C-alpha positions as protocol buffer text, in pm:
chain_id: "A"
residue {
  index: 1
  type: MET
  ca { x: 4040 y: 1277 z: 307 }
}
residue {
  index: 2
  type: ASN
  ca { x: 3928 y: 1537 z: 58 }
}
residue {
  index: 3
  type: LYS
  ca { x: 3571 y: 1665 z: 90 }
}
residue {
  index: 4
  type: LYS
  ca { x: 3460 y: 1560 z: -260 }
}
residue {
  index: 5
  type: TYR
  ca { x: 3557 y: 1194 z: -198 }
}
residue {
  index: 6
  type: GLN
  ca { x: 3415 y: 1197 z: 153 }
}
residue {
  index: 7
  type: ASP
  ca { x: 3073 y: 1306 z: 21 }
}
residue {
  index: 8
  type: LYS
  ca { x: 3063 y: 1020 z: -230 }
}
residue {
  index: 9
  type: VAL
  ca { x: 3174 y: 720 z: -24 }
}
residue {
  index: 10
  type: THR
  ca { x: 3068 y: 619 z: 325 }
}
residue {
  index: 11
  type: SER
  ca { x: 3193 y: 330 z: 535 }
}
residue {
  index: 12
  type: ASN
  ca { x: 2831 y: 213 z: 564 }
}
residue {
  index: 13
  type: GLU
  ca { x: 2799 y: 192 z: 186 }
}
residue {
  index: 14
  type: ILE
  ca { x: 3128 y: 6 z: 153 }
}
residue {
  index: 15
  type: GLY
  ca { x: 3026 y: -235 z: 430 }
}
residue {
  index: 16
  type: LEU
  ca { x: 2696 y: -313 z: 257 }
}
residue {
  index: 17
  type: GLU
  ca { x: 2872 y: -370 z: -75 }
}
residue {
  index: 18
  type: ILE
  ca { x: 3125 y: -604 z: 85 }
}
residue {
  index: 19
  type: GLY
  ca { x: 2847 y: -785 z: 273 }
}
residue {
  index: 20
  type: LEU
  ca { x: 2650 y: -847 z: -45 }
}
residue {
  index: 21
  type: VAL
  ca { x: 2956 y: -965 z: -239 }
}
residue {
  index: 22
  type: LEU
  ca { x: 3053 y: -1205 z: 42 }
}
residue {
  index: 23
  type: SER
  ca { x: 2696 y: -1332 z: 78 }
}
residue {
  index: 24
  type: ARG
  ca { x: 2673 y: -1402 z: -293 }
}
residue {
  index: 25
  type: PHE
  ca { x: 3015 y: -1565 z: -320 }
}
residue {
  index: 26
  type: PHE
  ca { x: 3041 y: -1769 z: 0 }
}
residue {
  index: 27
  type: PHE
  ca { x: 2679 y: -1843 z: 94 }
}
residue {
  index: 28
  type: ASN
  ca { x: 2487 y: -1834 z: -236 }
}
residue {
  index: 29
  type: THR
  ca { x: 2242 y: -1582 z: -94 }
}
residue {
  index: 30
  type: GLU
  ca { x: 2163 y: -1217 z: -143 }
}
residue {
  index: 31
  type: HIS
  ca { x: 2006 y: -1163 z: 195 }
}
residue {
  index: 32
  type: LEU
  ca { x: 2197 y: -939 z: 432 }
}
residue {
  index: 33
  type: HIS
  ca { x: 2010 y: -1034 z: 749 }
}
residue {
  index: 34
  type: PHE
  ca { x: 2091 y: -1299 z: 1009 }
}
residue {
  index: 35
  type: GLY
  ca { x: 1777 y: -1504 z: 955 }
}
residue {
  index: 36
  type: TYR
  ca { x: 1527 y: -1674 z: 1180 }
}
residue {
  index: 37
  type: TRP
  ca { x: 1667 y: -1959 z: 1386 }
}
residue {
  index: 38
  type: PRO
  ca { x: 1396 y: -2179 z: 1540 }
}
residue {
  index: 39
  type: ASP
  ca { x: 1503 y: -2412 z: 1820 }
}
residue {
  index: 40
  type: ASP
  ca { x: 1530 y: -2711 z: 1587 }
}
residue {
  index: 41
  type: LEU
  ca { x: 1773 y: -2538 z: 1348 }
}
residue {
  index: 42
  type: SER
  ca { x: 2137 y: -2563 z: 1448 }
}
residue {
  index: 43
  type: VAL
  ca { x: 2309 y: -2226 z: 1454 }
}
residue {
  index: 44
  type: ASN
  ca { x: 2597 y: -2275 z: 1213 }
}
residue {
  index: 45
  type: ILE
  ca { x: 2709 y: -2124 z: 886 }
}
residue {
  index: 46
  type: ASP
  ca { x: 2578 y: -2418 z: 682 }
}
residue {
  index: 47
  type: ASN
  ca { x: 2223 y: -2328 z: 790 }
}
residue {
  index: 48
  type: LEU
  ca { x: 2248 y: -1953 z: 722 }
}
residue {
  index: 49
  type: LYS
  ca { x: 2062 y: -1960 z: 390 }
}
residue {
  index: 50
  type: LYS
  ca { x: 1787 y: -2179 z: 538 }
}
residue {
  index: 51
  type: ALA
  ca { x: 1752 y: -1939 z: 835 }
}
residue {
  index: 52
  type: GLN
  ca { x: 1733 y: -1645 z: 597 }
}
residue {
  index: 53
  type: ASP
  ca { x: 1460 y: -1817 z: 394 }
}
residue {
  index: 54
  type: LEU
  ca { x: 1272 y: -1899 z: 715 }
}
residue {
  index: 55
  type: HIS
  ca { x: 1290 y: -1528 z: 806 }
}
residue {
  index: 56
  type: SER
  ca { x: 1119 y: -1433 z: 480 }
}
residue {
  index: 57
  type: ASP
  ca { x: 864 y: -1713 z: 516 }
}
residue {
  index: 58
  type: GLU
  ca { x: 780 y: -1598 z: 869 }
}
residue {
  index: 59
  type: ILE
  ca { x: 717 y: -1244 z: 747 }
}
residue {
  index: 60
  type: LEU
  ca { x: 505 y: -1362 z: 452 }
}
residue {
  index: 61
  type: SER
  ca { x: 292 y: -1581 z: 678 }
}
residue {
  index: 62
  type: SER
  ca { x: 221 y: -1293 z: 915 }
}
residue {
  index: 63
  type: ILE
  ca { x: 88 y: -1047 z: 655 }
}
residue {
  index: 64
  type: PRO
  ca { x: -279 y: -978 z: 729 }
}
residue {
  index: 65
  type: ASP
  ca { x: -550 y: -1052 z: 474 }
}
residue {
  index: 66
  type: GLY
  ca { x: -642 y: -759 z: 252 }
}
residue {
  index: 67
  type: VAL
  ca { x: -290 y: -615 z: 227 }
}
residue {
  index: 68
  type: LYS
  ca { x: -206 y: -512 z: -128 }
}
residue {
  index: 69
  type: THR
  ca { x: 58 y: -237 z: -101 }
}
residue {
  index: 70
  type: ILE
  ca { x: 375 y: -275 z: 105 }
}
residue {
  index: 71
  type: LEU
  ca { x: 663 y: -40 z: 180 }
}
residue {
  index: 72
  type: ASP
  ca { x: 972 y: -250 z: 254 }
}
residue {
  index: 73
  type: VAL
  ca { x: 1197 y: -30 z: 468 }
}
residue {
  index: 74
  type: GLY
  ca { x: 1566 y: -119 z: 458 }
}
residue {
  index: 75
  type: SER
  ca { x: 1520 y: -351 z: 161 }
}
residue {
  index: 76
  type: GLY
  ca { x: 1876 y: -483 z: 148 }
}
residue {
  index: 77
  type: SER
  ca { x: 1933 y: -620 z: -200 }
}
residue {
  index: 78
  type: GLY
  ca { x: 1563 y: -690 z: -255 }
}
residue {
  index: 79
  type: GLY
  ca { x: 1538 y: -1055 z: -150 }
}
residue {
  index: 80
  type: LEU
  ca { x: 1227 y: -1008 z: 63 }
}
residue {
  index: 81
  type: ALA
  ca { x: 1077 y: -765 z: -190 }
}
residue {
  index: 82
  type: GLU
  ca { x: 1121 y: -1029 z: -458 }
}
residue {
  index: 83
  type: LYS
  ca { x: 928 y: -1285 z: -251 }
}
residue {
  index: 84
  type: LEU
  ca { x: 658 y: -1029 z: -177 }
}
residue {
  index: 85
  type: VAL
  ca { x: 617 y: -953 z: -549 }
}
residue {
  index: 86
  type: GLU
  ca { x: 606 y: -1327 z: -627 }
}
residue {
  index: 87
  type: ASN
  ca { x: 319 y: -1350 z: -378 }
}
residue {
  index: 88
  type: GLY
  ca { x: 120 y: -1080 z: -557 }
}
residue {
  index: 89
  type: TYR
  ca { x: 195 y: -774 z: -346 }
}
residue {
  index: 90
  type: ASN
  ca { x: 260 y: -426 z: -487 }
}
residue {
  index: 91
  type: VAL
  ca { x: 595 y: -337 z: -329 }
}
residue {
  index: 92
  type: GLU
  ca { x: 799 y: -22 z: -290 }
}
residue {
  index: 93
  type: CYS
  ca { x: 1147 y: -44 z: -145 }
}
residue {
  index: 94
  type: LEU
  ca { x: 1316 y: 214 z: 74 }
}
residue {
  index: 95
  type: SER
  ca { x: 1694 y: 208 z: 78 }
}
residue {
  index: 96
  type: PRO
  ca { x: 1952 y: 475 z: 156 }
}
residue {
  index: 97
  type: SER
  ca { x: 2224 y: 278 z: -25 }
}
residue {
  index: 98
  type: ASP
  ca { x: 2284 y: 353 z: -392 }
}
residue {
  index: 99
  type: TYR
  ca { x: 2468 y: 22 z: -433 }
}
residue {
  index: 100
  type: LEU
  ca { x: 2183 y: -184 z: -286 }
}
residue {
  index: 101
  type: SER
  ca { x: 1919 y: 24 z: -466 }
}
residue {
  index: 102
  type: ASP
  ca { x: 2097 y: -56 z: -792 }
}
residue {
  index: 103
  type: ALA
  ca { x: 2097 y: -426 z: -698 }
}
residue {
  index: 104
  type: ILE
  ca { x: 1721 y: -415 z: -628 }
}
residue {
  index: 105
  type: GLU
  ca { x: 1647 y: -241 z: -959 }
}
residue {
  index: 106
  type: GLU
  ca { x: 1868 y: -487 z: -1148 }
}
residue {
  index: 107
  type: LYS
  ca { x: 1699 y: -787 z: -985 }
}
residue {
  index: 108
  type: LEU
  ca { x: 1336 y: -672 z: -990 }
}
residue {
  index: 109
  type: LYS
  ca { x: 1336 y: -438 z: -1291 }
}
residue {
  index: 110
  type: ASN
  ca { x: 1001 y: -258 z: -1309 }
}
residue {
  index: 111
  type: ASN
  ca { x: 831 y: -486 z: -1054 }
}
residue {
  index: 112
  type: VAL
  ca { x: 905 y: -247 z: -768 }
}
residue {
  index: 113
  type: ILE
  ca { x: 967 y: 121 z: -711 }
}
residue {
  index: 114
  type: VAL
  ca { x: 1290 y: 195 z: -527 }
}
residue {
  index: 115
  type: ASN
  ca { x: 1292 y: 506 z: -309 }
}
residue {
  index: 116
  type: ARG
  ca { x: 1651 y: 608 z: -241 }
}
residue {
  index: 117
  type: SER
  ca { x: 1625 y: 760 z: 102 }
}
residue {
  index: 118
  type: THR
  ca { x: 1654 y: 697 z: 470 }
}
residue {
  index: 119
  type: PHE
  ca { x: 1327 y: 635 z: 651 }
}
residue {
  index: 120
  type: GLU
  ca { x: 1371 y: 959 z: 843 }
}
residue {
  index: 121
  type: ARG
  ca { x: 1395 y: 1164 z: 523 }
}
residue {
  index: 122
  type: PHE
  ca { x: 1137 y: 972 z: 321 }
}
residue {
  index: 123
  type: GLU
  ca { x: 830 y: 1173 z: 221 }
}
residue {
  index: 124
  type: PRO
  ca { x: 572 y: 925 z: 95 }
}
residue {
  index: 125
  type: GLN
  ca { x: 341 y: 1036 z: -182 }
}
residue {
  index: 126
  type: LYS
  ca { x: 77 y: 778 z: -94 }
}
residue {
  index: 127
  type: LYS
  ca { x: -44 y: 547 z: 182 }
}
residue {
  index: 128
  type: TYR
  ca { x: 55 y: 182 z: 216 }
}
residue {
  index: 129
  type: ASP
  ca { x: -146 y: -106 z: 359 }
}
residue {
  index: 130
  type: LEU
  ca { x: 165 y: -232 z: 540 }
}
residue {
  index: 131
  type: ILE
  ca { x: 509 y: -100 z: 625 }
}
residue {
  index: 132
  type: LEU
  ca { x: 772 y: -366 z: 693 }
}
residue {
  index: 133
  type: PHE
  ca { x: 1080 y: -310 z: 906 }
}
residue {
  index: 134
  type: SER
  ca { x: 1248 y: -649 z: 920 }
}
residue {
  index: 135
  type: GLU
  ca { x: 1533 y: -676 z: 1168 }
}
């Protein structure tokens, strides 16, 4: 593989793009996580979207009072960030994937700031009340 192409495309990036396309097409969801499966929810593909929504609900319900600013690390395509914004939080997303960062910006427009970086390379310019690492 020539060096120029190798620098532009990674298998991780391709995998994330395929995952998002499949999630949208087959499961009517944009979440890329496995979800939260309580004991009373049958683990099967028909319940995936419900489990993913329960995952977001569980995170939202555990946010302490007084939190205003949140850094969402590994934001996927912005599904959780969207719910956080809808609940009144000021959200910044952290994503190393250009494809997923584009999806977040397309979905949430100017409602979030997207930092295109890995967590290890991220140099925050401010403090956050809460940093989320889900999954």
